[in-house]
Amino acid sequence: MSQPTSKRRMIGSAVILIVVFAAIFVGRQGDIEPGWYTVSSDAMGTTVQIKLDAASQEQLQELAEHGFAAVFAIDALLSDYKDDSQLSEANRDAAARPVTIDPDFIAVLEEARRIADASGGAFDVTVGPLIDLWWLAVKDGVPPSDSAIAATLERVDYTALELDGNALRFGKPGLRLDFGAIAKGYAVDKAVAALKEKGVPRAIVDAGGDLFVLGLQPSGNPFRIGIEHPSADTPLCVVAIADRAVTTSGVKRRYFEIGDVRFNHIVDPRTGRPVDEAVSVTVIASTAMLADGLSTAVMVLGREEGLALVDRFPGAEALVVTLSGADSLRVFPSAGFGQYLVE
Ligand code: AMP
Ligand code: MG
């Protein structure tokens, strides 16, 4: 395995890293032509990678800049780390006055609502106050009390989000939007759309587990994507996909640790507690936003209800992984997941 060479390039204020691609997917993915490149940048609270083949550094630079511009725009709009994002503005002001939001904000909100409705509120982007409560518990080293959870649940209710045209209002005080379960997927979709606009025939955009595969390999075969194992470093399985998104949600990447206990970073808005049935969920869907949102929703609903939810979204498939006993994984695929499995 040759050592990748790398160059740093600047795009606006963001640093992107261009790496000769050949070695990147070894172990994770099969037969990619050498000469592919990976361009990475920190965005959306993770590392975003765009993988594509280009005839020259100049072309690579141009395409990568175009793809990342789409990601950075969504990050600037929907980040809850940035005080000047529209999401932060809504969280600050929408209980007091209508806040005008952009079409991209509306698109994420509407998809979030669709998944929330379909999942009976298991998926809920107003989960913010609960997430804050659990982070506070991590800091204090003590799980939140039942009464604190009950009080916080009063402030979790996506049905109180009122959208009138492009004006968003919170119909209840104390709500906080958290797009952590869905915005990365949307940013991936926007980057893919930007690359398509430039005529890019094939690319992979990966935002830390939320990825979209555009087109086929030069050989005409679909790309092979290794599905993250919930505990080991080797892939759990390999899927072959084209023009589809694949997302994995799980406790491995992010979690709350209180004392010695590791809790899932996904919280059930019906109980106020971290979910514990599935250890990971992979969803394949037509958009990365849907795959991202559904994978989180299925984590909350668990195997049976979760797979039933996925069945209601045409073209979406899921793989639910549970842990029974010390180390024994059980894997439950949706009816059509097998069509993508190659290993
Ligand atoms: P993901 O890694 O895509 O599954 O998203 C997890 C993130 O989504 C968490 O870090 C929270 O910010 C947020 N989240 C947690 N629980 C929920 C939920 N029940 N519905 C919607 N978003 C959630
Ligand atoms: Mg998600």
XYZ file of C-alpha atoms and ligand atoms in Angstrom:
367
model
C 0.000 0.000 0.000
C 1.645 3.224 -1.101
C 1.698 6.216 1.149
C -0.732 8.909 -0.002
C 0.778 12.260 -0.861
C -1.129 15.321 0.192
C -1.461 18.994 -0.518
C -3.286 21.617 1.420
C -5.454 24.066 -0.450
C -7.499 26.968 0.793
C -11.143 27.518 -0.065
C -12.325 30.735 1.513
C -11.584 30.336 5.183
C -11.811 26.543 5.096
C -8.836 24.286 4.627
C -9.375 21.349 2.339
C -7.012 18.483 2.054
C -6.388 16.828 -1.285
C -5.036 13.307 -1.092
C -4.074 11.011 -3.935
C -6.811 8.494 -3.648
C -5.307 5.110 -4.424
C -4.858 3.955 -0.834
C -7.953 5.438 0.729
C -10.502 2.697 0.268
C -8.257 -0.317 0.704
C -9.928 -2.546 3.264
C -13.191 -0.646 3.055
C -13.959 -0.864 -0.582
C -13.025 -2.995 -3.578
C -12.174 -2.166 -7.130
C -11.696 1.559 -7.571
C -9.423 2.796 -10.338
C -6.178 4.365 -9.177
C -6.057 8.101 -9.809
C -9.091 8.887 -7.740
C -8.742 11.753 -5.323
C -10.192 12.503 -1.937
C -10.732 16.094 -0.926
C -11.545 16.615 2.760
C -12.628 19.441 4.948
C -14.047 19.884 8.400
C -17.696 20.866 8.016
C -21.063 20.010 9.532
C -19.328 19.015 12.770
C -17.454 16.194 11.054
C -14.960 15.535 8.276
C -16.592 15.735 4.865
C -14.900 13.929 1.991
C -15.536 14.267 -1.704
C -14.013 11.471 -3.769
C -13.833 11.900 -7.498
C -11.658 11.290 -10.514
C -10.340 14.287 -12.354
C -8.056 14.732 -15.323
C -5.923 17.417 -13.672
C -5.278 19.119 -10.361
C -6.994 22.216 -11.733
C -10.134 20.324 -12.598
C -10.047 18.590 -9.247
C -9.666 21.914 -7.483
C -12.546 23.454 -9.383
C -14.930 20.558 -8.834
C -14.010 20.184 -5.181
C -14.503 23.891 -4.566
C -17.906 23.702 -6.184
C -18.954 20.671 -4.137
C -17.639 22.089 -0.875
C -19.228 25.483 -1.500
C -22.593 23.681 -1.314
C -21.609 21.969 1.950
C -20.272 25.168 3.518
C -23.480 27.011 2.583
C -25.584 24.448 4.450
C -23.168 24.514 7.378
C -23.419 28.319 7.566
C -27.220 28.137 7.435
C -27.931 25.216 9.755
C -25.020 24.943 12.176
C -25.958 25.179 15.814
C -22.348 25.964 16.723
C -22.426 29.205 14.759
C -24.255 32.071 16.448
C -24.910 33.779 13.129
C -26.524 30.765 11.424
C -30.208 30.937 10.552
C -30.782 27.919 12.780
C -29.276 29.771 15.761
C -31.376 32.812 14.937
C -34.529 30.673 14.867
C -33.597 29.020 18.159
C -33.021 32.433 19.749
C -36.008 34.310 18.332
C -38.722 32.092 16.833
C -40.640 31.775 20.102
C -40.981 35.564 20.195
C -41.368 36.480 16.507
C -41.567 34.813 13.086
C -38.098 34.204 11.636
C -37.673 34.233 7.856
C -35.909 31.098 6.715
C -34.235 30.079 3.443
C -35.540 27.423 1.037
C -32.818 24.993 2.207
C -33.928 25.409 5.818
C -37.530 24.797 4.711
C -36.495 21.681 2.762
C -34.833 20.164 5.843
C -37.720 21.133 8.092
C -40.269 19.586 5.754
C -38.379 16.329 5.388
C -37.907 16.242 9.168
C -41.660 16.644 9.593
C -42.406 13.892 7.095
C -40.153 11.466 9.003
C -41.526 12.674 12.343
C -45.116 12.090 11.219
C -44.309 8.678 9.743
C -42.457 7.604 12.894
C -45.139 8.790 15.323
C -42.748 11.379 16.751
C -39.868 8.954 17.389
C -37.901 11.216 15.095
C -38.223 14.784 16.324
C -35.914 17.683 15.437
C -37.077 19.627 18.507
C -35.171 17.086 20.620
C -32.579 19.828 21.362
C -33.521 20.472 25.027
C -33.272 16.735 25.783
C -29.871 16.516 24.144
C -28.765 19.482 26.282
C -30.087 17.722 29.398
C -28.078 14.587 28.642
C -24.916 16.581 27.906
C -25.357 18.281 31.262
C -25.611 14.835 32.840
C -22.349 13.854 31.152
C -20.716 16.949 32.661
C -22.136 16.237 36.127
C -21.500 12.487 35.924
C -25.049 11.747 37.086
C -28.016 10.721 34.894
C -30.885 13.237 34.861
C -33.732 12.724 37.334
C -37.179 11.564 36.222
C -38.618 14.971 37.029
C -35.943 16.786 35.009
C -36.668 14.490 32.063
C -40.427 15.057 32.381
C -39.973 18.845 32.547
C -37.678 18.792 29.506
C -40.110 16.675 27.480
C -42.580 19.575 27.722
C -40.178 21.462 25.444
C -39.889 18.717 22.816
C -42.713 18.837 20.273
C -42.247 19.146 16.527
C -45.993 19.779 16.091
C -45.420 23.179 17.728
C -43.241 24.268 14.766
C -45.353 26.661 12.702
C -44.237 27.344 9.167
C -46.201 29.945 7.249
C -44.620 30.419 3.820
C -41.014 31.134 4.737
C -41.772 32.368 8.263
C -40.964 29.981 11.084
C -42.438 30.399 14.527
C -42.224 28.247 17.624
C -45.729 27.784 19.023
C -44.278 26.980 22.440
C -41.507 28.550 24.509
C -38.283 26.676 25.172
C -38.082 24.696 21.924
C -34.672 24.127 20.367
C -34.227 22.763 16.873
C -31.470 20.182 16.509
C -30.788 19.089 12.943
C -27.973 16.727 13.976
C -29.875 13.732 12.629
C -30.625 15.083 9.183
C -28.602 18.155 8.094
C -25.434 16.228 7.219
C -27.467 14.145 4.787
C -28.882 17.279 3.202
C -25.413 18.803 2.835
C -24.304 15.620 1.073
C -27.271 15.857 -1.325
C -26.452 19.485 -2.071
C -22.804 18.644 -2.800
C -23.873 15.823 -5.118
C -26.284 18.163 -6.931
C -23.474 20.710 -7.334
C -21.150 18.066 -8.805
C -23.868 16.848 -11.174
C -24.404 20.425 -12.300
C -20.736 20.425 -13.396
C -21.262 17.215 -15.360
C -19.401 14.969 -12.897
C -20.400 11.386 -13.817
C -19.193 9.653 -10.659
C -18.287 10.708 -7.144
C -18.737 9.740 -3.528
C -19.606 12.402 -0.978
C -19.186 11.243 2.610
C -20.034 13.344 5.666
C -18.796 11.080 8.460
C -21.074 8.122 7.806
C -23.687 9.809 5.638
C -22.663 9.149 2.078
C -24.015 9.322 -1.437
C -22.648 7.359 -4.365
C -23.088 9.154 -7.688
C -22.893 7.015 -10.829
C -20.979 3.851 -11.613
C -17.333 2.965 -11.586
C -15.526 3.409 -14.930
C -15.811 -0.381 -15.331
C -19.598 -0.013 -15.349
C -19.940 -1.769 -11.999
C -21.570 -0.172 -8.963
C -19.276 1.090 -6.226
C -18.790 -1.190 -3.246
C -19.241 0.403 0.141
C -18.167 -1.214 3.389
C -20.837 -0.893 6.087
C -19.397 0.167 9.398
C -19.273 -2.573 12.025
C -20.729 -1.431 15.362
C -17.680 -2.582 17.298
C -14.900 -3.887 15.005
C -12.729 -1.980 12.524
C -13.490 -4.320 9.643
C -16.744 -3.740 7.701
C -19.849 -5.576 8.848
C -20.768 -6.254 5.219
C -20.298 -4.729 1.778
C -23.032 -3.280 -0.425
C -22.883 -2.391 -4.123
C -24.805 0.801 -4.879
C -25.220 3.443 -7.578
C -27.060 6.769 -7.308
C -28.100 5.969 -3.784
C -27.289 7.147 -0.299
C -26.124 4.960 2.545
C -26.017 6.093 6.141
C -25.092 4.358 9.363
C -26.247 5.613 12.748
C -24.822 4.051 15.837
C -23.348 4.309 19.240
C -19.804 3.830 17.910
C -19.337 7.312 16.522
C -20.999 9.438 19.176
C -22.340 8.697 22.639
C -22.974 10.118 26.097
C -20.695 8.656 28.776
C -21.913 8.991 32.356
C -19.641 7.310 34.895
C -18.673 4.060 33.181
C -21.869 3.749 31.197
C -22.021 4.644 27.525
C -25.419 5.848 26.298
C -26.556 6.225 22.734
C -26.485 9.829 21.493
C -29.967 9.263 20.069
C -32.742 9.983 22.527
C -36.308 8.688 22.415
C -38.582 11.767 22.511
C -41.356 9.614 23.936
C -39.401 8.596 27.049
C -36.673 11.237 27.174
C -34.012 8.526 27.489
C -31.213 7.322 25.205
C -32.258 4.417 23.001
C -30.772 0.985 23.644
C -32.266 -1.702 21.420
C -30.235 -1.342 18.216
C -26.469 -0.788 18.272
C -26.418 0.401 14.709
C -28.755 1.008 11.805
C -27.783 1.349 8.165
C -30.243 2.824 5.682
C -29.990 2.894 1.896
C -32.274 5.476 0.261
C -32.637 7.758 -2.742
C -31.388 10.830 -0.892
C -28.805 11.211 1.849
C -31.219 13.403 3.815
C -33.806 10.615 3.910
C -31.190 7.958 4.713
C -29.793 10.164 7.500
C -33.188 10.903 9.030
C -34.488 7.360 8.699
C -31.399 5.771 10.230
C -31.908 7.887 13.341
C -35.663 7.182 13.390
C -35.067 3.426 13.129
C -32.560 3.604 16.004
C -35.358 5.039 18.136
C -38.068 2.630 17.006
C -35.950 -0.508 17.199
C -35.998 -3.522 14.954
C -39.657 -4.316 14.421
C -41.261 -0.900 14.224
C -38.139 0.540 12.607
C -38.187 -1.897 9.697
C -41.940 -1.295 9.314
C -41.217 2.439 9.088
C -38.632 1.910 6.351
C -41.149 -0.181 4.382
C -43.348 2.893 4.137
C -40.639 4.776 2.206
C -40.465 3.341 -1.334
C -36.913 2.489 -2.346
C -35.543 2.682 1.196
C -33.926 -0.362 2.837
C -32.382 -0.875 6.246
C -30.144 -3.172 8.224
C -30.685 -3.170 11.993
C -27.945 -4.557 14.230
C -28.663 -5.542 17.812
C -26.392 -6.916 20.493
C -27.677 -9.843 22.493
C -25.491 -10.972 25.382
C -21.889 -9.946 25.719
C -20.680 -9.891 22.163
C -23.199 -11.544 19.923
C -24.470 -9.379 17.113
C -27.759 -10.058 15.417
C -28.513 -8.544 12.045
C -32.023 -7.830 10.730
C -32.371 -6.636 7.128
C -35.478 -5.136 5.517
C -37.048 -7.242 2.766
C -35.103 -5.637 -0.097
C -31.742 -5.016 1.595
C -30.305 -8.240 0.185
C -30.316 -6.879 -3.376
C -27.419 -4.577 -2.415
C -25.372 -7.068 -0.404
C -22.229 -8.413 -2.055
C -20.298 -9.722 0.979
P -27.402 10.559 13.659
O -25.969 10.422 14.003
O -27.688 10.975 12.263
O -28.222 9.383 14.070
O -27.958 11.803 14.498
C -27.829 11.870 15.884
C -28.099 13.263 16.348
O -29.475 13.552 16.119
C -27.909 13.456 17.836
O -26.590 13.835 18.109
C -28.910 14.560 18.142
O -28.357 15.805 17.776
C -30.032 14.267 17.186
N -31.084 13.388 17.751
C -31.013 12.569 18.829
N -32.164 11.906 19.025
C -33.006 12.316 18.032
C -34.348 12.003 17.686
N -35.067 11.137 18.394
N -34.897 12.623 16.605
C -34.177 13.513 15.877
N -32.911 13.846 16.159
C -32.316 13.260 17.207
Mg -29.345 10.562 11.031
